[in-house]
XYZ file of C-alpha atoms in Angstrom:
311
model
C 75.510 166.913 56.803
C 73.396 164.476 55.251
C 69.312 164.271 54.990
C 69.561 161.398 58.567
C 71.721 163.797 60.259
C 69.714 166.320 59.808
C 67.191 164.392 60.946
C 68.808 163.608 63.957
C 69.889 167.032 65.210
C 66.270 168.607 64.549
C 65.058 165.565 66.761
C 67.893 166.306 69.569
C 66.797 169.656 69.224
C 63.296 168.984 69.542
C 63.687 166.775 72.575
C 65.187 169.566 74.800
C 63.672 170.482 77.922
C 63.935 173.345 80.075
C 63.978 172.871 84.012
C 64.877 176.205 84.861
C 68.252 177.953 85.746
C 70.876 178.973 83.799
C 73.711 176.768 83.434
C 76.188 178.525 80.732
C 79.011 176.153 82.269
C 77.355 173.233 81.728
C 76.291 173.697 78.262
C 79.659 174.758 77.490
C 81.536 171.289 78.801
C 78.972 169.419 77.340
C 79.610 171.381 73.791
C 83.608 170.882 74.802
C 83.314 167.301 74.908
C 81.289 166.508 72.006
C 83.728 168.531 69.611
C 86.649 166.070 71.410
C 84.670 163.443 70.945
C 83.555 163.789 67.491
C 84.569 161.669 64.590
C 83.958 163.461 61.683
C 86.934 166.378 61.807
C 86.726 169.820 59.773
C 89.910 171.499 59.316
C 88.327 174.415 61.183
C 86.086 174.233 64.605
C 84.310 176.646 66.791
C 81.338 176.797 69.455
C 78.963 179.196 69.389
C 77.489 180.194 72.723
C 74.159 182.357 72.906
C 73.030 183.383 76.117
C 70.320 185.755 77.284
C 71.083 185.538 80.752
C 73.836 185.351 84.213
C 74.635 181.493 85.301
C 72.961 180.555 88.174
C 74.691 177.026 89.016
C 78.078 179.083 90.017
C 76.415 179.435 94.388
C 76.608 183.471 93.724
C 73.682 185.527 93.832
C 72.426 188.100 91.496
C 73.460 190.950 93.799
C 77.269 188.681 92.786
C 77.912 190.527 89.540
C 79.761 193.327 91.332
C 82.166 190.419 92.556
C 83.031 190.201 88.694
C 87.050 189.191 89.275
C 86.541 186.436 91.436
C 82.822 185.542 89.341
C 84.947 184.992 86.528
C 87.964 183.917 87.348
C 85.961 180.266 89.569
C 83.567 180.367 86.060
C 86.535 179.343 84.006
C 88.102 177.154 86.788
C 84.714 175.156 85.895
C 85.382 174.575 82.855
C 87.439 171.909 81.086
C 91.014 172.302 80.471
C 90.342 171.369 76.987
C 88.264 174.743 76.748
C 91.612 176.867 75.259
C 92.642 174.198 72.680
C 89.501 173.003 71.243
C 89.209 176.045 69.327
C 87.698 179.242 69.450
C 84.711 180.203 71.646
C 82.670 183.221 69.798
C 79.969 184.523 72.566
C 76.988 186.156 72.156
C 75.132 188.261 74.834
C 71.247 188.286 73.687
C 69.464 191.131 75.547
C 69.773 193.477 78.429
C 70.009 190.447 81.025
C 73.102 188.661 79.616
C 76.595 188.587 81.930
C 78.761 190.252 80.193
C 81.686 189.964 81.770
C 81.354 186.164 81.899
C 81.051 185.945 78.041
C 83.729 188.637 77.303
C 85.956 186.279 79.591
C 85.201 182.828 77.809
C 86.093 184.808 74.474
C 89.176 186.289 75.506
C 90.215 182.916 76.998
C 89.720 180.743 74.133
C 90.756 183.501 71.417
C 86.919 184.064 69.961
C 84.753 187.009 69.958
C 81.710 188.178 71.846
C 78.765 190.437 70.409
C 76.183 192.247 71.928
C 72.855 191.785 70.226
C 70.346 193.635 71.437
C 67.256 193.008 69.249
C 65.499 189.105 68.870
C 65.858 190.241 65.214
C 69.244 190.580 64.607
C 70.398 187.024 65.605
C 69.829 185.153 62.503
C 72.352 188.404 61.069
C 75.163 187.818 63.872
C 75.270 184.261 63.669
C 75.625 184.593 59.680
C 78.535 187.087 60.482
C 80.298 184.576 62.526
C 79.755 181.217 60.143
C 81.358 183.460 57.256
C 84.243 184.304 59.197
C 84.919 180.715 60.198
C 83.948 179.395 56.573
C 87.211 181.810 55.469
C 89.772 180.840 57.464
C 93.217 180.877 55.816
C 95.745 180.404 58.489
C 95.425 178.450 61.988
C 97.828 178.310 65.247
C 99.897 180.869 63.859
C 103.162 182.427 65.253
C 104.735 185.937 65.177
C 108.252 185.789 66.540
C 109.940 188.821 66.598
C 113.947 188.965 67.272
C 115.985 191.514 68.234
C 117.965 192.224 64.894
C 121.459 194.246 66.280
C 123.052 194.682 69.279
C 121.731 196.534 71.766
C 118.197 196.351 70.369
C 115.684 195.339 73.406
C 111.955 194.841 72.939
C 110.524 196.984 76.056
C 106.955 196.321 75.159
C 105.194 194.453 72.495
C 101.323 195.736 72.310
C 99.521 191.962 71.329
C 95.795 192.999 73.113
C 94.542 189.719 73.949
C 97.054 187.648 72.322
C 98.757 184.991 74.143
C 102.955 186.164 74.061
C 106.109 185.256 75.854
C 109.242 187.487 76.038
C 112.494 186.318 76.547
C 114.299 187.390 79.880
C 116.871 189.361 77.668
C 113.904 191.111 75.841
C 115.747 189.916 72.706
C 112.488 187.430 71.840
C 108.711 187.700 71.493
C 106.433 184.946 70.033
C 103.272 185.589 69.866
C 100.350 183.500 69.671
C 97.857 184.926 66.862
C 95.593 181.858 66.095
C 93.283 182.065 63.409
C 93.966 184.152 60.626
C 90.781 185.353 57.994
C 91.253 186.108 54.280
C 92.026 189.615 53.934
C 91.907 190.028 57.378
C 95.028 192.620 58.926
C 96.536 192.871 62.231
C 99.060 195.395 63.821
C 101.649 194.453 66.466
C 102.629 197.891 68.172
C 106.245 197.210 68.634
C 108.357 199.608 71.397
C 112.280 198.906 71.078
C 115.111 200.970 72.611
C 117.987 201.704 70.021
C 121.592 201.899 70.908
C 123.757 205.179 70.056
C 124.828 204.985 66.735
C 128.676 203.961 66.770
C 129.317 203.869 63.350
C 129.662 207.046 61.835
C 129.930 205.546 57.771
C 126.768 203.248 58.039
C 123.666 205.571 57.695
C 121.305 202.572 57.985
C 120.598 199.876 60.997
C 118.918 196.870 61.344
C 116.566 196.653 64.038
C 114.342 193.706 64.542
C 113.505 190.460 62.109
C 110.496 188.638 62.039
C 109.540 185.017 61.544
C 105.922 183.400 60.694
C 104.415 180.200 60.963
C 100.724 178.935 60.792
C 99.138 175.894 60.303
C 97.355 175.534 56.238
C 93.746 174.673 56.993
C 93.407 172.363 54.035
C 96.073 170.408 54.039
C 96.999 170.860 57.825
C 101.287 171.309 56.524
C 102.888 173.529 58.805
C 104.176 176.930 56.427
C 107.050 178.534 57.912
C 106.940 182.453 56.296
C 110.551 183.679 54.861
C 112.046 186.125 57.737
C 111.975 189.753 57.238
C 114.165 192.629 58.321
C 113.163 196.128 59.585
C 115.842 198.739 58.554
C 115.962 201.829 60.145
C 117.779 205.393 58.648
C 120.161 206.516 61.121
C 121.017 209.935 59.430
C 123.675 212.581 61.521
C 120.910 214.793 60.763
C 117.304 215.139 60.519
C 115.269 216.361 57.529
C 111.688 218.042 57.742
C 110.564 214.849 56.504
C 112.310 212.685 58.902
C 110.311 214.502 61.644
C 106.617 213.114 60.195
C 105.348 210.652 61.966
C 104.132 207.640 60.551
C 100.424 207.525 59.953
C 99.831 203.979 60.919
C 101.743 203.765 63.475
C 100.549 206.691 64.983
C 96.468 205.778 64.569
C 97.526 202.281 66.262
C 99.358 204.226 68.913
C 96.638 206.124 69.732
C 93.659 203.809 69.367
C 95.689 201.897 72.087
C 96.050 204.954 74.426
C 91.954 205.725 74.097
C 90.936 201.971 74.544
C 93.476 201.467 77.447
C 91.718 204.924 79.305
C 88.376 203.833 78.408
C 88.356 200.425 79.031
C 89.430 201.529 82.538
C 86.791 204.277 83.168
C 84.310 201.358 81.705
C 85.477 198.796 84.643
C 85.319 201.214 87.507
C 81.619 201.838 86.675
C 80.914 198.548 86.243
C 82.702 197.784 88.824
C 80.273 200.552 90.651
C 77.015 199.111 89.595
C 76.359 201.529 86.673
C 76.291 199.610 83.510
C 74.572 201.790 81.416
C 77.643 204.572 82.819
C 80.192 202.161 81.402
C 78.368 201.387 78.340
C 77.959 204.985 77.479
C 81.661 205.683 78.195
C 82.738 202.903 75.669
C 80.253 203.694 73.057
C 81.849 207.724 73.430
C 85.181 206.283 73.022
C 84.718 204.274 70.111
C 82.806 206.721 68.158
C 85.904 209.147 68.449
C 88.218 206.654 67.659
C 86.166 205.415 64.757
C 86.298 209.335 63.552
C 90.450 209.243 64.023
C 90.063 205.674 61.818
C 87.712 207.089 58.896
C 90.033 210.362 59.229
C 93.579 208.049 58.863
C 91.274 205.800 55.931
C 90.967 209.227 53.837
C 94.596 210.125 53.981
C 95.397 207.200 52.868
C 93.233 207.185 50.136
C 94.290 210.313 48.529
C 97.649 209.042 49.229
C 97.148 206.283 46.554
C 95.428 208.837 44.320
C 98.372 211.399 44.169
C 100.794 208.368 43.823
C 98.617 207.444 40.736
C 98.737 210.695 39.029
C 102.462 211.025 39.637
């Protein structure tokens, strides 16, 4: 931005006035239709929406929160259809009077994030967390496809959290919708398929699903389609002590699933109840036990590497 833009912002900024209520709708469109209208274009764009407390231009009262389904699902009817393609929407609740439901719900809409901060002092520190994150962006708009890879192979369920995905009606397809991608950044697909009996006897090996990639390059905006790969699976006539080990990875992701799935529904049922701190207590229980499992999983794996280094 140059020294007259600057400028102009700080005097935009400066000429804001409040007339009370909260209108987190409003201030959303408005931020919608600037970054449409905008003619200046960055390879990468975001909104960042800080709020502190529940929108009061929606006709619900305050005693409305435990009406959070229908709440949010006639908050996101108000906003513009343009809200899910003009990028990400990273939400940040600002003290103890903040909706969160409504900001969880704009986040998981438009593929962004939402934070709780609880202290005046650690905004500067979020909003420095988030600008990094968008500042290394390495893939956008991109696709997982996954493909059934022999016959008989069906994809019974494809764990994507909030992703957007689409399965075929033959459960021989999945494409999932990842978005942005960060540099050095990981994600895990947990991937249940139903195998066929083994027919033939000579071929100890079978291929089971093959995956395709494409994303978007944020600096030159070419399309990258990502060489397929195959999973092979052993199909031994017996199994070995070994065989019998589960995998580490997939068995941490299995599980963190399991816990977030039980707590996420113990959370909403308090909520749901009027007892927020209840529901904040149960997530904060569950994620410091899955966190353990994590750390636990991180160790093995690092002695792993050790003992492959010695070898």
């Amino acid at each position: 931005m140059s020294d007259a833009g600057r400028a102009e912002a700080a005097d935009a900024i400066n000429s804001l006035v409040t007339s009370g209520g909260t209108d987190i709708a409003g201030g959303l469109s408005a931020g919608i239709r600037i970054l449409k209208e905008r003619r200046f274009r960055n390879p990468v764009a975001s909104i960042i929406l800080l709020s502190d407390g529940i929108d009061t231009m929606d006709g619900f009262s305050l005693a409305g929160r435990l009406q959070s389904s229908r709440r949010t699902r006639d908050f996101l009817q108000r906003l513009p259809p343009s809200a899910r393609s003009v990028g990400p929407i990273h939400t940040f609740g600002f003290g103890a009077n903040h909706d969160p439901t409504i900001m969880d719900a704009v986040a998981e809409a438009t593929g962004g994030t939402f934070s709780f901060v609880e202290e005046e002092a650690a905004v500067s520190d979020a909003f420095a967390a988030c600008l990094a994150g968008l500042l290394s962006v390495v893939a956008q708009y991109l696709h997982l496809t996954i493909c059934s890879a022999s016959p008989g192979v069906h994809l019974t369920s494809v764990g994507t959290g909030n992703y957007s995905s689409r399965i075929s009606d033959q459960r021989l397809m999945e494409v999932i919708e990842v978005g942005d991608m960060y540099a050095e950044e990981e994600k895990f697909v947990l991937l249940d398929v139903t195998v066929p009996i083994k027919e033939d006897k000579n071929d100890p090996s079978m291929q089971l699903i093959s995956v395709y990639c494409s994303y978007v390059d944020p600096l030159t905006q070419d399309i990258i389609h990502v060489e397929e790969e195959r999973t092979i699976v052993r199909r031994p006539d017996s199994l070995s002590p070994e065989d019998e080990i589960a995998n580490l990875i997939v068995d941490g992701q299995r599980n963190r699933i399991l816990v977030a799935e039980m707590s996420i529904a113990e959370a909403q049922a308090k909520a749901d109840g009027g007892d927020l701190k209840g529901a904040k207590a149960v997530l904060d229980a569950r994620r410091g036990g899955t966190s353990s499992f994590l750390s636990l999983f991180s160790w093995v794996e690092f002695f792993r590497s050790l003992v492959d280094k010695m070898c």
